[in-house]
Amino acid sequence: MSHQTVSRVLNGHPHVREGTRHKVLSAIGELGYRPNRAARALVTGRSQVLGVVAPRTTLFGPVSLLAAFEEQAAEAGFTVIVARLRTFDQASTGNAVRRLLDQRVAGMAVIAPVASAIDALRELPSGVPIVTVDSGPDRLRPAVNVDQAEGARLATQHLLDAGHATVWHVSGPSDWFDAAERMAGWSDTLRRAGLEPPPVVPADWTSAAGYRAGQLLGRMPEVTAVFAANDSLALGLLRALHELGRSVPDQVSVVGFDDIPEAEFLVPPLTTVRQDFESVARQGLDLLLAQLELRDGQESRIIAPVLVERASVAPPAAQG
């Protein structure tokens, strides 16, 4: 085989006969060949390394986004360097981005769940290939986001359609874009239905906060439907309602957000809103590669969430 043919196979070029591709890949496997990324960078003028700035957290959403992006990048032939931050203040975010640039990354993705992270990106040169993920309404940089407000609308409308007079909300932390947009989607849906939203129960993203909220809401007989801003909150809420003797869904209906792997195994299985993290990562990588290849890549993309109906919602007529 000529070196041009081998190069086409290694780079996934579509115009290679399947038999030829098979022979080259077989030889690669037999010889244990690995591409020299440094040499490739010298030839192409582009590093095969991408940077990711992400929160240092065990929260399901950011962790799932990071894992999905790493997987998509690897399939595209890139190595990923991750800078994890405990706090997304402007200085920490800016320093993380600059550290990645010092390591000659070709471009980077910033999982930016709070406003201060976006503020730091405003100060970077416009020529730096960057895509933001989970970054709220700010569109100064190319971005990929799940439509959080639409997810909240789906959850709230599902509870209203079940016949509930109103829907209470346990929110996430106020400085997170996701929490703010989910709260906005909830309140807007109620107002469009001619209802005044009840007081929000503020919380963080943890099951412990959901438990505390459940201890409050479970003692209020007028509460028959609750939309929790994530599934961890819903899990704590379910525990508190159980301890207070408020059966779910017979007396209180509950909807969460995220569709964590455990959601379908809770008692009862949790109705929730699913985010397609794989699609977010794939679209984010596509925007980043478009910038690297001098295609457009400057638009923002919105991914639609999906309501997953399980057994934690019932009509109020079923409530004793």
Short mmCIF file of C-alpha atoms in Angstrom, two decimals, residues 45-266:
data_model
loop_
_atom_site.label_atom_id
_atom_site.label_comp_id
_atom_site.label_asym_id
_atom_site.label_seq_id
_atom_site.Cartn_x
_atom_site.Cartn_y
_atom_site.Cartn_z
CA GLY A 45 -0.30 22.35 11.93
CA ARG A 46 -3.01 21.27 14.37
CA SER A 47 -2.75 19.55 17.73
CA GLN A 48 -4.81 16.41 18.27
CA VAL A 49 -5.54 17.47 21.84
CA LEU A 50 -8.70 19.18 23.06
CA GLY A 51 -9.18 20.86 26.41
CA VAL A 52 -12.25 20.74 28.63
CA VAL A 53 -13.00 23.03 31.57
CA ALA A 54 -15.48 21.31 33.86
CA PRO A 55 -16.71 21.61 37.44
CA ARG A 56 -15.09 19.35 40.04
CA THR A 57 -18.30 17.63 41.06
CA THR A 58 -20.08 14.30 41.24
CA LEU A 59 -23.37 15.79 39.98
CA PHE A 60 -24.95 13.60 37.33
CA GLY A 61 -25.34 16.26 34.63
CA PRO A 62 -21.79 17.68 34.46
CA VAL A 63 -20.20 14.24 34.94
CA SER A 64 -22.34 12.77 32.15
CA LEU A 65 -21.53 15.67 29.82
CA LEU A 66 -17.79 15.29 30.42
CA ALA A 67 -17.84 11.53 29.88
CA ALA A 68 -19.86 11.90 26.67
CA PHE A 69 -17.51 14.58 25.30
CA GLU A 70 -14.41 12.49 26.07
CA GLU A 71 -15.95 9.52 24.27
CA GLN A 72 -16.96 11.56 21.21
CA ALA A 73 -13.54 13.23 21.04
CA ALA A 74 -11.74 9.87 21.24
CA GLU A 75 -13.82 8.54 18.35
CA ALA A 76 -12.75 11.60 16.33
CA GLY A 77 -9.08 10.90 17.09
CA PHE A 78 -8.50 13.48 19.83
CA THR A 79 -7.01 13.22 23.29
CA VAL A 80 -8.73 15.28 25.98
CA ILE A 81 -7.10 17.24 28.81
CA VAL A 82 -9.53 18.22 31.58
CA ALA A 83 -9.19 21.19 33.92
CA ARG A 84 -11.57 20.68 36.84
CA LEU A 85 -12.65 23.63 38.97
CA ARG A 86 -14.05 23.64 42.50
CA THR A 87 -15.56 27.08 41.95
CA PHE A 88 -16.49 28.74 38.67
CA ASP A 89 -15.45 32.25 39.62
CA GLN A 90 -14.07 34.49 36.91
CA ALA A 91 -10.41 34.19 37.96
CA SER A 92 -10.42 30.38 38.28
CA THR A 93 -12.16 29.89 34.94
CA GLY A 94 -9.85 32.29 33.14
CA ASN A 95 -6.75 30.65 34.63
CA ALA A 96 -7.97 27.18 33.63
CA VAL A 97 -8.56 28.29 30.05
CA ARG A 98 -5.11 29.88 29.86
CA ARG A 99 -3.45 26.74 31.27
CA LEU A 100 -5.06 24.67 28.56
CA LEU A 101 -3.96 27.13 25.88
CA ASP A 102 -0.41 26.92 27.25
CA GLN A 103 -0.57 23.16 26.61
CA ARG A 104 -1.25 23.90 22.94
CA VAL A 105 -4.73 22.40 22.80
CA ALA A 106 -6.37 22.74 19.40
CA GLY A 107 -9.59 24.00 20.96
CA MET A 108 -11.68 23.57 24.05
CA ALA A 109 -15.11 22.95 25.46
CA VAL A 110 -16.21 24.74 28.61
CA ILE A 111 -18.95 23.14 30.69
CA ALA A 112 -20.12 26.43 32.15
CA PRO A 113 -23.12 26.05 34.45
CA VAL A 114 -22.91 29.45 36.20
CA ALA A 115 -22.77 33.08 35.03
CA SER A 116 -19.28 33.77 36.41
CA ALA A 117 -17.79 31.20 34.03
CA ILE A 118 -19.29 32.99 31.05
CA ASP A 119 -17.93 36.31 32.34
CA ALA A 120 -14.40 34.87 32.23
CA LEU A 121 -14.82 33.78 28.60
CA ARG A 122 -15.71 37.30 27.53
CA GLU A 123 -12.09 38.33 28.13
CA LEU A 124 -10.53 35.70 25.84
CA PRO A 125 -9.40 36.51 22.29
CA SER A 126 -12.17 35.85 19.79
CA GLY A 127 -9.88 33.62 17.69
CA VAL A 128 -9.65 30.88 20.32
CA PRO A 129 -11.75 27.86 19.18
CA ILE A 130 -14.19 27.40 22.07
CA VAL A 131 -17.62 25.90 22.48
CA THR A 132 -19.61 26.28 25.69
CA VAL A 133 -21.94 23.61 27.03
CA ASP A 134 -24.68 23.97 29.61
CA SER A 135 -24.07 27.70 29.46
CA GLY A 136 -27.47 29.33 29.75
CA PRO A 137 -28.87 32.09 27.53
CA ASP A 138 -25.57 33.89 26.80
CA ARG A 139 -24.63 33.24 23.17
CA LEU A 140 -21.40 35.25 22.81
CA ARG A 141 -19.60 31.97 22.10
CA PRO A 142 -20.80 28.96 20.06
CA ALA A 143 -22.85 26.89 22.48
CA VAL A 144 -24.82 23.68 22.81
CA ASN A 145 -27.50 23.50 25.49
CA VAL A 146 -30.44 21.36 26.44
CA ASP A 147 -33.68 23.36 26.46
CA GLN A 148 -34.05 23.37 30.24
CA ALA A 149 -37.16 25.57 30.24
CA GLU A 150 -38.87 23.21 27.80
CA GLY A 151 -38.01 20.26 30.05
CA ALA A 152 -39.60 22.04 33.01
CA ARG A 153 -42.63 22.84 30.88
CA LEU A 154 -43.02 19.16 29.99
CA ALA A 155 -42.81 18.16 33.65
CA THR A 156 -45.22 20.83 34.87
CA GLN A 157 -47.75 20.33 32.08
CA HIS A 158 -47.72 16.58 32.68
CA LEU A 159 -48.75 17.17 36.30
CA LEU A 160 -51.43 19.69 35.28
CA ASP A 161 -52.74 17.31 32.62
CA ALA A 162 -53.08 14.66 35.33
CA GLY A 163 -55.62 17.01 36.93
CA HIS A 164 -53.65 18.71 39.71
CA ALA A 165 -54.83 22.19 40.74
CA THR A 166 -51.23 23.47 40.81
CA VAL A 167 -47.62 22.29 40.91
CA TRP A 168 -45.07 23.09 43.62
CA HIS A 169 -41.39 23.39 42.78
CA VAL A 170 -38.19 22.46 44.62
CA SER A 171 -35.48 24.47 42.86
CA GLY A 172 -31.77 24.01 42.35
CA PRO A 173 -29.16 26.61 43.42
CA SER A 174 -30.04 30.09 42.16
CA ASP A 175 -26.65 30.78 40.52
CA TRP A 176 -26.91 27.79 38.15
CA PHE A 177 -28.34 28.38 34.67
CA ASP A 178 -30.15 25.03 34.69
CA ALA A 179 -31.93 25.81 37.95
CA ALA A 180 -33.00 29.27 36.81
CA GLU A 181 -34.30 28.04 33.45
CA ARG A 182 -36.16 25.10 34.98
CA MET A 183 -37.80 27.44 37.48
CA ALA A 184 -38.73 29.83 34.67
CA GLY A 185 -40.23 27.00 32.61
CA TRP A 186 -42.28 25.84 35.61
CA SER A 187 -43.64 29.30 36.48
CA ASP A 188 -44.37 30.23 32.85
CA THR A 189 -46.33 27.01 32.34
CA LEU A 190 -48.47 27.69 35.39
CA ARG A 191 -49.14 31.28 34.34
CA ARG A 192 -50.14 30.20 30.83
CA ALA A 193 -52.65 27.91 32.52
CA GLY A 194 -54.04 30.91 34.43
CA LEU A 195 -52.45 29.88 37.73
CA GLU A 196 -50.31 31.90 40.12
CA PRO A 197 -47.18 29.86 40.95
CA PRO A 198 -46.95 28.83 44.61
CA PRO A 199 -43.84 29.80 46.60
CA VAL A 200 -40.65 28.11 45.41
CA VAL A 201 -38.87 25.85 47.88
CA PRO A 202 -35.17 26.76 47.37
CA ALA A 203 -32.59 23.99 47.59
CA ASP A 204 -29.27 22.80 46.16
CA TRP A 205 -28.84 19.73 43.95
CA THR A 206 -28.57 17.14 46.76
CA SER A 207 -30.89 14.44 48.07
CA ALA A 208 -30.46 15.90 51.57
CA ALA A 209 -31.93 19.20 50.33
CA GLY A 210 -34.78 17.27 48.70
CA TYR A 211 -35.42 15.50 51.98
CA ARG A 212 -35.64 18.81 53.85
CA ALA A 213 -38.01 20.17 51.21
CA GLY A 214 -40.13 17.04 51.51
CA GLN A 215 -40.35 17.46 55.27
CA LEU A 216 -41.86 20.90 54.63
CA LEU A 217 -44.13 20.11 51.69
CA GLY A 218 -45.27 16.78 53.10
CA ARG A 219 -46.88 18.56 56.04
CA MET A 220 -48.99 20.73 53.72
CA PRO A 221 -52.19 18.90 52.71
CA GLU A 222 -52.74 21.26 49.76
CA VAL A 223 -49.54 19.96 48.12
CA THR A 224 -50.54 17.21 45.67
CA ALA A 225 -47.93 17.65 42.90
CA VAL A 226 -44.22 18.56 43.03
CA PHE A 227 -41.70 19.18 40.28
CA ALA A 228 -38.16 18.68 41.64
CA ALA A 229 -35.33 20.41 39.75
CA ASN A 230 -33.32 17.19 39.55
CA ASP A 231 -33.66 13.50 40.37
CA SER A 232 -31.45 13.69 43.46
CA LEU A 233 -33.86 16.23 44.96
CA ALA A 234 -36.75 13.98 43.98
CA LEU A 235 -35.10 11.01 45.70
CA GLY A 236 -34.84 12.91 49.00
CA LEU A 237 -38.38 14.18 48.54
CA LEU A 238 -39.70 10.63 48.13
CA ARG A 239 -37.99 9.55 51.35
CA ALA A 240 -39.46 12.45 53.34
CA LEU A 241 -42.97 11.90 51.96
CA HIS A 242 -42.74 8.20 52.84
CA GLU A 243 -41.73 9.01 56.42
CA LEU A 244 -44.64 11.42 56.75
CA GLY A 245 -47.12 8.86 55.47
CA ARG A 246 -47.81 10.72 52.20
CA SER A 247 -48.02 8.00 49.57
CA VAL A 248 -46.55 8.62 46.09
CA PRO A 249 -48.42 8.83 43.76
CA ASP A 250 -51.64 8.15 45.67
CA GLN A 251 -51.41 11.35 47.72
CA VAL A 252 -48.57 13.31 46.10
CA SER A 253 -47.30 13.11 42.51
CA VAL A 254 -43.60 13.78 41.88
CA VAL A 255 -41.59 14.52 38.71
CA GLY A 256 -37.80 14.90 38.60
CA PHE A 257 -35.24 15.98 36.01
CA ASP A 258 -32.20 14.18 34.48
CA ASP A 259 -33.30 10.53 34.34
CA ILE A 260 -30.42 9.20 36.43
CA PRO A 261 -29.83 5.44 36.01
CA GLU A 262 -31.48 4.76 39.38
CA ALA A 263 -34.70 6.65 38.52
CA GLU A 264 -36.55 3.64 37.12
CA PHE A 265 -35.66 1.56 40.23
CA LEU A 266 -36.97 3.99 42.85
#
